[in-house]
Amino acid sequence: MKPRIAHGVQSLPSSGIRRFFDLVATLDDVISLGVGEPDFVTPWRIREAAIYSLEHGFTQYTSNAGLPALRTAIARMLAQTYGVEYHPESEVLVTVGVSEALDLALRAILNPGDEVLIPEPCYVSYRPCTTLAGGIPVGVPTLAEESFRVRAERLAAAITPRTRALMLNYPNNPTGASLRRANLQAIADLAEQHDLIVLSDEIYADLSYAAPHICLASLPGMRDRTLLLNGFSKAYAMTGWRVGYACGPADLIGAMTKIHQYTMLCASMPSQQAALEALRNGQGDRDEMVAQYSERRRLFVRYLNEIGLPCHEPDGAFYAFPSIGSTGLSSEAFAEQLLREERVAVVPGNAFGAVGEGYVRCSYAASLADLLEAVARMERFVRRHAASPARTAVTATSQ
Ligand code: PMP
């Protein structure tokens, strides 16, 4: 029998997190710091806008690029917040989450064999989506001792004549690291010098605690080589609504729209109506959620450091990425044993790239009570598994 699955899909690794979450589902009394989504329900006014739109019979397709009012609201918000101007008609595309925007962007720009620089640890979809689009993912490490910030020198060292694009994500999933103006300027200079397109996944932009978010496209010269990807999932607690957007120069957005119109047609009407309400009147609700994440971050990161899981201060998003070196366990062993012994779910760092080995991702999008209980359980676990110096040394040399 001929193989039924395409080679590219056959060879695609399954998500490293899936096996782990299958196990979580079989256990009781688990505190999950594993999932990458807000613990809040979408603010009521946003839900109500969707209900209203359904009641009034808005049940049709929208235009391929998205509701004109939503595209206008997105462009207005970006101009006001970051000073970046996009034409709603030709430079804004509403998508089914940032997930679709990412897929469209890669498919629109890559020719077979083109290389995409991907700073790691990174969001789990970047490598597979690059491969599915015919590209070659090239991992570039970010390091704890550099606060996991992307460094232009490291990117430069990975550039070849086949390098076509750079995938950026800040604030970052899983490290929480963001980028300051000097970092961004150095990256922008590199992109300019090597004529790279930058896919800038800024989905956690509104969840920036340490310093205000700087939009890459706002740097001189970058608007025309940047595809800004953002959405509503994180800032407005709207993961299940599946709505996001891409903004960029008209040629790139036009190419993405071509694929989108044949594959997705449009994002769902009620979700777009809800997203419009989020932009029009949802800022207060968003800011309240952000204030809570900020408070949880402060406490949770301090406690992780105190119990022997050293953790840099995350700039944004809702993840802490502590080192588990003190236990001598691999990331997977740590996550699995912590789950079995103490019923706390975290994600092994190597799910986000090989450089994530030695770390775990803990989401603090959980109630303070759960976070405090999780820390108490983790402390017991870390004490029990404190590696003897000899054992640490053996582990270190065997990796
Ligand atoms: N990018 C990053 C960095 C993410 O963490 C996520 C979700 N976890 C996404 C994109 C996908 O978001 P959406 O719900 O908008 O598809």
PDB file of N, CA and C in Angstrom, residues 272-342:
ATOM      1  N   GLN A 272     -15.555  38.456  15.455  1.00  0.00           N
ATOM      2  CA  GLN A 272     -15.076  39.764  15.007  1.00  0.00           C
ATOM      3  C   GLN A 272     -15.857  40.891  15.687  1.00  0.00           C
ATOM      4  N   GLN A 273     -17.165  40.683  15.858  1.00  0.00           N
ATOM      5  CA  GLN A 273     -17.974  41.705  16.554  1.00  0.00           C
ATOM      6  C   GLN A 273     -17.496  41.854  17.990  1.00  0.00           C
ATOM      7  N   ALA A 274     -17.159  40.709  18.609  1.00  0.00           N
ATOM      8  CA  ALA A 274     -16.674  40.738  19.994  1.00  0.00           C
ATOM      9  C   ALA A 274     -15.323  41.453  20.062  1.00  0.00           C
ATOM     10  N   ALA A 275     -14.450  41.172  19.088  1.00  0.00           N
ATOM     11  CA  ALA A 275     -13.123  41.804  19.072  1.00  0.00           C
ATOM     12  C   ALA A 275     -13.267  43.321  18.906  1.00  0.00           C
ATOM     13  N   LEU A 276     -14.233  43.725  18.109  1.00  0.00           N
ATOM     14  CA  LEU A 276     -14.471  45.156  17.903  1.00  0.00           C
ATOM     15  C   LEU A 276     -14.857  45.812  19.236  1.00  0.00           C
ATOM     16  N   GLU A 277     -15.712  45.136  19.984  1.00  0.00           N
ATOM     17  CA  GLU A 277     -16.103  45.670  21.292  1.00  0.00           C
ATOM     18  C   GLU A 277     -14.895  45.726  22.239  1.00  0.00           C
ATOM     19  N   ALA A 278     -14.037  44.710  22.147  1.00  0.00           N
ATOM     20  CA  ALA A 278     -12.834  44.703  23.001  1.00  0.00           C
ATOM     21  C   ALA A 278     -12.014  45.960  22.735  1.00  0.00           C
ATOM     22  N   LEU A 279     -11.835  46.300  21.452  1.00  0.00           N
ATOM     23  CA  LEU A 279     -11.027  47.481  21.136  1.00  0.00           C
ATOM     24  C   LEU A 279     -11.754  48.780  21.488  1.00  0.00           C
ATOM     25  N   ARG A 280     -13.069  48.772  21.329  1.00  0.00           N
ATOM     26  CA  ARG A 280     -13.807  50.021  21.594  1.00  0.00           C
ATOM     27  C   ARG A 280     -13.942  50.290  23.088  1.00  0.00           C
ATOM     28  N   ASN A 281     -14.303  49.275  23.863  1.00  0.00           N
ATOM     29  CA  ASN A 281     -14.658  49.520  25.275  1.00  0.00           C
ATOM     30  C   ASN A 281     -14.016  48.555  26.266  1.00  0.00           C
ATOM     31  N   GLY A 282     -13.103  47.716  25.810  1.00  0.00           N
ATOM     32  CA  GLY A 282     -12.592  46.656  26.701  1.00  0.00           C
ATOM     33  C   GLY A 282     -11.301  46.983  27.431  1.00  0.00           C
ATOM     34  N   GLN A 283     -10.764  48.188  27.242  1.00  0.00           N
ATOM     35  CA  GLN A 283      -9.440  48.485  27.812  1.00  0.00           C
ATOM     36  C   GLN A 283      -9.414  48.408  29.337  1.00  0.00           C
ATOM     37  N   GLY A 284     -10.510  48.870  29.966  1.00  0.00           N
ATOM     38  CA  GLY A 284     -10.553  48.841  31.429  1.00  0.00           C
ATOM     39  C   GLY A 284     -10.499  47.404  31.936  1.00  0.00           C
ATOM     40  N   ASP A 285     -11.284  46.520  31.316  1.00  0.00           N
ATOM     41  CA  ASP A 285     -11.275  45.100  31.723  1.00  0.00           C
ATOM     42  C   ASP A 285      -9.890  44.507  31.514  1.00  0.00           C
ATOM     43  N   ARG A 286      -9.307  44.827  30.366  1.00  0.00           N
ATOM     44  CA  ARG A 286      -7.964  44.315  30.063  1.00  0.00           C
ATOM     45  C   ARG A 286      -6.978  44.776  31.135  1.00  0.00           C
ATOM     46  N   ASP A 287      -7.016  46.064  31.470  1.00  0.00           N
ATOM     47  CA  ASP A 287      -6.041  46.593  32.428  1.00  0.00           C
ATOM     48  C   ASP A 287      -6.195  45.947  33.800  1.00  0.00           C
ATOM     49  N   GLU A 288      -7.445  45.618  34.173  1.00  0.00           N
ATOM     50  CA  GLU A 288      -7.642  44.937  35.469  1.00  0.00           C
ATOM     51  C   GLU A 288      -6.992  43.555  35.463  1.00  0.00           C
ATOM     52  N   MET A 289      -7.132  42.836  34.347  1.00  0.00           N
ATOM     53  CA  MET A 289      -6.519  41.504  34.278  1.00  0.00           C
ATOM     54  C   MET A 289      -4.999  41.632  34.300  1.00  0.00           C
ATOM     55  N   VAL A 290      -4.489  42.625  33.556  1.00  0.00           N
ATOM     56  CA  VAL A 290      -3.031  42.808  33.499  1.00  0.00           C
ATOM     57  C   VAL A 290      -2.486  43.129  34.899  1.00  0.00           C
ATOM     58  N   ALA A 291      -3.239  43.952  35.657  1.00  0.00           N
ATOM     59  CA  ALA A 291      -2.781  44.295  37.015  1.00  0.00           C
ATOM     60  C   ALA A 291      -2.697  43.028  37.873  1.00  0.00           C
ATOM     61  N   GLN A 292      -3.634  42.124  37.660  1.00  0.00           N
ATOM     62  CA  GLN A 292      -3.589  40.885  38.460  1.00  0.00           C
ATOM     63  C   GLN A 292      -2.415  40.000  38.057  1.00  0.00           C
ATOM     64  N   TYR A 293      -2.163  39.887  36.752  1.00  0.00           N
ATOM     65  CA  TYR A 293      -0.997  39.093  36.321  1.00  0.00           C
ATOM     66  C   TYR A 293       0.283  39.688  36.915  1.00  0.00           C
ATOM     67  N   SER A 294       0.322  41.017  36.931  1.00  0.00           N
ATOM     68  CA  SER A 294       1.519  41.685  37.400  1.00  0.00           C
ATOM     69  C   SER A 294       1.793  41.369  38.871  1.00  0.00           C
ATOM     70  N   GLU A 295       0.734  41.396  39.662  1.00  0.00           N
ATOM     71  CA  GLU A 295       0.855  41.081  41.091  1.00  0.00           C
ATOM     72  C   GLU A 295       1.255  39.605  41.288  1.00  0.00           C
ATOM     73  N   ARG A 296       0.640  38.726  40.537  1.00  0.00           N
ATOM     74  CA  ARG A 296       0.970  37.297  40.651  1.00  0.00           C
ATOM     75  C   ARG A 296       2.423  37.058  40.257  1.00  0.00           C
ATOM     76  N   ARG A 297       2.844  37.733  39.206  1.00  0.00           N
ATOM     77  CA  ARG A 297       4.223  37.586  38.735  1.00  0.00           C
ATOM     78  C   ARG A 297       5.198  37.940  39.855  1.00  0.00           C
ATOM     79  N   ARG A 298       4.948  39.083  40.496  1.00  0.00           N
ATOM     80  CA  ARG A 298       5.857  39.559  41.536  1.00  0.00           C
ATOM     81  C   ARG A 298       6.010  38.492  42.633  1.00  0.00           C
ATOM     82  N   LEU A 299       4.881  37.971  43.109  1.00  0.00           N
ATOM     83  CA  LEU A 299       4.934  36.997  44.204  1.00  0.00           C
ATOM     84  C   LEU A 299       5.495  35.657  43.735  1.00  0.00           C
ATOM     85  N   PHE A 300       4.991  35.186  42.621  1.00  0.00           N
ATOM     86  CA  PHE A 300       5.338  33.830  42.174  1.00  0.00           C
ATOM     87  C   PHE A 300       6.828  33.719  41.862  1.00  0.00           C
ATOM     88  N   VAL A 301       7.355  34.732  41.167  1.00  0.00           N
ATOM     89  CA  VAL A 301       8.779  34.675  40.796  1.00  0.00           C
ATOM     90  C   VAL A 301       9.644  34.760  42.047  1.00  0.00           C
ATOM     91  N   ARG A 302       9.214  35.586  43.016  1.00  0.00           N
ATOM     92  CA  ARG A 302       9.983  35.677  44.257  1.00  0.00           C
ATOM     93  C   ARG A 302       9.995  34.319  44.970  1.00  0.00           C
ATOM     94  N   TYR A 303       8.821  33.673  45.040  1.00  0.00           N
ATOM     95  CA  TYR A 303       8.760  32.384  45.734  1.00  0.00           C
ATOM     96  C   TYR A 303       9.572  31.317  45.004  1.00  0.00           C
ATOM     97  N   LEU A 304       9.531  31.316  43.685  1.00  0.00           N
ATOM     98  CA  LEU A 304      10.320  30.312  42.950  1.00  0.00           C
ATOM     99  C   LEU A 304      11.792  30.453  43.326  1.00  0.00           C
ATOM    100  N   ASN A 305      12.276  31.686  43.337  1.00  0.00           N
ATOM    101  CA  ASN A 305      13.677  31.913  43.698  1.00  0.00           C
ATOM    102  C   ASN A 305      13.947  31.445  45.129  1.00  0.00           C
ATOM    103  N   GLU A 306      12.993  31.697  46.015  1.00  0.00           N
ATOM    104  CA  GLU A 306      13.206  31.325  47.419  1.00  0.00           C
ATOM    105  C   GLU A 306      13.239  29.818  47.634  1.00  0.00           C
ATOM    106  N   ILE A 307      12.484  29.062  46.832  1.00  0.00           N
ATOM    107  CA  ILE A 307      12.449  27.602  47.070  1.00  0.00           C
ATOM    108  C   ILE A 307      13.547  26.861  46.303  1.00  0.00           C
ATOM    109  N   GLY A 308      14.436  27.596  45.665  1.00  0.00           N
ATOM    110  CA  GLY A 308      15.572  26.940  45.019  1.00  0.00           C
ATOM    111  C   GLY A 308      15.367  26.668  43.540  1.00  0.00           C
ATOM    112  N   LEU A 309      14.444  27.399  42.911  1.00  0.00           N
ATOM    113  CA  LEU A 309      14.279  27.300  41.462  1.00  0.00           C
ATOM    114  C   LEU A 309      14.587  28.687  40.883  1.00  0.00           C
ATOM    115  N   PRO A 310      15.868  28.963  40.625  1.00  0.00           N
ATOM    116  CA  PRO A 310      16.250  30.323  40.214  1.00  0.00           C
ATOM    117  C   PRO A 310      15.535  30.750  38.943  1.00  0.00           C
ATOM    118  N   CYS A 311      14.997  31.954  39.003  1.00  0.00           N
ATOM    119  CA  CYS A 311      14.158  32.405  37.888  1.00  0.00           C
ATOM    120  C   CYS A 311      14.462  33.873  37.623  1.00  0.00           C
ATOM    121  N   HIS A 312      14.794  34.224  36.368  1.00  0.00           N
ATOM    122  CA  HIS A 312      14.991  35.634  36.029  1.00  0.00           C
ATOM    123  C   HIS A 312      13.625  36.315  36.080  1.00  0.00           C
ATOM    124  N   GLU A 313      13.630  37.607  36.173  1.00  0.00           N
ATOM    125  CA  GLU A 313      12.392  38.386  36.238  1.00  0.00           C
ATOM    126  C   GLU A 313      11.782  38.453  34.830  1.00  0.00           C
ATOM    127  N   PRO A 314      10.612  37.834  34.585  1.00  0.00           N
ATOM    128  CA  PRO A 314      10.029  37.954  33.243  1.00  0.00           C
ATOM    129  C   PRO A 314       9.496  39.373  32.992  1.00  0.00           C
ATOM    130  N   ASP A 315       9.729  39.897  31.805  1.00  0.00           N
ATOM    131  CA  ASP A 315       9.282  41.267  31.490  1.00  0.00           C
ATOM    132  C   ASP A 315       7.791  41.315  31.171  1.00  0.00           C
ATOM    133  N   GLY A 316       7.266  40.209  30.645  1.00  0.00           N
ATOM    134  CA  GLY A 316       5.878  40.247  30.200  1.00  0.00           C
ATOM    135  C   GLY A 316       5.300  38.855  30.023  1.00  0.00           C
ATOM    136  N   ALA A 317       4.154  38.760  29.356  1.00  0.00           N
ATOM    137  CA  ALA A 317       3.379  37.518  29.176  1.00  0.00           C
ATOM    138  C   ALA A 317       2.925  37.006  30.551  1.00  0.00           C
ATOM    139  N   PHE A 318       2.616  35.704  30.665  1.00  0.00           N
ATOM    140  CA  PHE A 318       2.276  35.200  32.013  1.00  0.00           C
ATOM    141  C   PHE A 318       2.990  33.888  32.307  1.00  0.00           C
ATOM    142  N   TYR A 319       4.284  33.886  31.971  1.00  0.00           N
ATOM    143  CA  TYR A 319       5.084  32.685  32.213  1.00  0.00           C
ATOM    144  C   TYR A 319       6.329  32.994  33.034  1.00  0.00           C
ATOM    145  N   ALA A 320       6.638  32.057  33.937  1.00  0.00           N
ATOM    146  CA  ALA A 320       7.945  32.073  34.603  1.00  0.00           C
ATOM    147  C   ALA A 320       8.705  30.874  34.053  1.00  0.00           C
ATOM    148  N   PHE A 321      10.019  31.011  33.918  1.00  0.00           N
ATOM    149  CA  PHE A 321      10.819  29.957  33.282  1.00  0.00           C
ATOM    150  C   PHE A 321      12.028  29.660  34.182  1.00  0.00           C
ATOM    151  N   PRO A 322      11.757  29.012  35.340  1.00  0.00           N
ATOM    152  CA  PRO A 322      12.855  28.793  36.281  1.00  0.00           C
ATOM    153  C   PRO A 322      13.790  27.665  35.859  1.00  0.00           C
ATOM    154  N   SER A 323      15.012  27.763  36.354  1.00  0.00           N
ATOM    155  CA  SER A 323      15.987  26.687  36.162  1.00  0.00           C
ATOM    156  C   SER A 323      15.696  25.594  37.193  1.00  0.00           C
ATOM    157  N   ILE A 324      15.813  24.341  36.759  1.00  0.00           N
ATOM    158  CA  ILE A 324      15.578  23.222  37.686  1.00  0.00           C
ATOM    159  C   ILE A 324      16.880  22.499  37.983  1.00  0.00           C
ATOM    160  N   GLY A 325      18.002  23.182  37.685  1.00  0.00           N
ATOM    161  CA  GLY A 325      19.332  22.577  37.848  1.00  0.00           C
ATOM    162  C   GLY A 325      19.569  22.021  39.246  1.00  0.00           C
ATOM    163  N   SER A 326      18.962  22.651  40.276  1.00  0.00           N
ATOM    164  CA  SER A 326      19.235  22.224  41.655  1.00  0.00           C
ATOM    165  C   SER A 326      18.731  20.805  41.917  1.00  0.00           C
ATOM    166  N   THR A 327      17.857  20.290  41.055  1.00  0.00           N
ATOM    167  CA  THR A 327      17.316  18.934  41.285  1.00  0.00           C
ATOM    168  C   THR A 327      18.103  17.867  40.534  1.00  0.00           C
ATOM    169  N   GLY A 328      18.907  18.268  39.573  1.00  0.00           N
ATOM    170  CA  GLY A 328      19.639  17.291  38.777  1.00  0.00           C
ATOM    171  C   GLY A 328      18.738  16.499  37.835  1.00  0.00           C
ATOM    172  N   LEU A 329      17.454  16.854  37.758  1.00  0.00           N
ATOM    173  CA  LEU A 329      16.527  16.117  36.884  1.00  0.00           C
ATOM    174  C   LEU A 329      16.472  16.767  35.502  1.00  0.00           C
ATOM    175  N   SER A 330      16.159  15.973  34.494  1.00  0.00           N
ATOM    176  CA  SER A 330      15.899  16.559  33.174  1.00  0.00           C
ATOM    177  C   SER A 330      14.550  17.283  33.244  1.00  0.00           C
ATOM    178  N   SER A 331      14.280  18.155  32.281  1.00  0.00           N
ATOM    179  CA  SER A 331      13.008  18.891  32.294  1.00  0.00           C
ATOM    180  C   SER A 331      11.820  17.937  32.273  1.00  0.00           C
ATOM    181  N   GLU A 332      11.926  16.908  31.436  1.00  0.00           N
ATOM    182  CA  GLU A 332      10.785  15.988  31.333  1.00  0.00           C
ATOM    183  C   GLU A 332      10.592  15.197  32.615  1.00  0.00           C
ATOM    184  N   ALA A 333      11.707  14.734  33.195  1.00  0.00           N
ATOM    185  CA  ALA A 333      11.610  13.968  34.439  1.00  0.00           C
ATOM    186  C   ALA A 333      11.040  14.862  35.542  1.00  0.00           C
ATOM    187  N   PHE A 334      11.500  16.096  35.590  1.00  0.00           N
ATOM    188  CA  PHE A 334      11.007  17.037  36.616  1.00  0.00           C
ATOM    189  C   PHE A 334       9.501  17.197  36.477  1.00  0.00           C
ATOM    190  N   ALA A 335       9.058  17.500  35.247  1.00  0.00           N
ATOM    191  CA  ALA A 335       7.632  17.772  35.038  1.00  0.00           C
ATOM    192  C   ALA A 335       6.795  16.543  35.358  1.00  0.00           C
ATOM    193  N   GLU A 336       7.263  15.375  34.926  1.00  0.00           N
ATOM    194  CA  GLU A 336       6.468  14.163  35.135  1.00  0.00           C
ATOM    195  C   GLU A 336       6.431  13.776  36.615  1.00  0.00           C
ATOM    196  N   GLN A 337       7.583  13.872  37.280  1.00  0.00           N
ATOM    197  CA  GLN A 337       7.613  13.475  38.696  1.00  0.00           C
ATOM    198  C   GLN A 337       6.871  14.495  39.563  1.00  0.00           C
ATOM    199  N   LEU A 338       6.996  15.771  39.232  1.00  0.00           N
ATOM    200  CA  LEU A 338       6.260  16.795  39.996  1.00  0.00           C
ATOM    201  C   LEU A 338       4.754  16.544  39.869  1.00  0.00           C
ATOM    202  N   LEU A 339       4.347  16.162  38.680  1.00  0.00           N
ATOM    203  CA  LEU A 339       2.929  15.883  38.453  1.00  0.00           C
ATOM    204  C   LEU A 339       2.479  14.653  39.242  1.00  0.00           C
ATOM    205  N   ARG A 340       3.241  13.583  39.152  1.00  0.00           N
ATOM    206  CA  ARG A 340       2.842  12.342  39.836  1.00  0.00           C
ATOM    207  C   ARG A 340       2.931  12.477  41.356  1.00  0.00           C
ATOM    208  N   GLU A 341       3.979  13.143  41.833  1.00  0.00           N
ATOM    209  CA  GLU A 341       4.207  13.171  43.285  1.00  0.00           C
ATOM    210  C   GLU A 341       3.450  14.294  43.980  1.00  0.00           C
ATOM    211  N   GLU A 342       3.317  15.435  43.302  1.00  0.00           N
ATOM    212  CA  GLU A 342       2.728  16.595  43.991  1.00  0.00           C
ATOM    213  C   GLU A 342       1.537  17.185  43.250  1.00  0.00           C
TER     214      GLU A 342
END
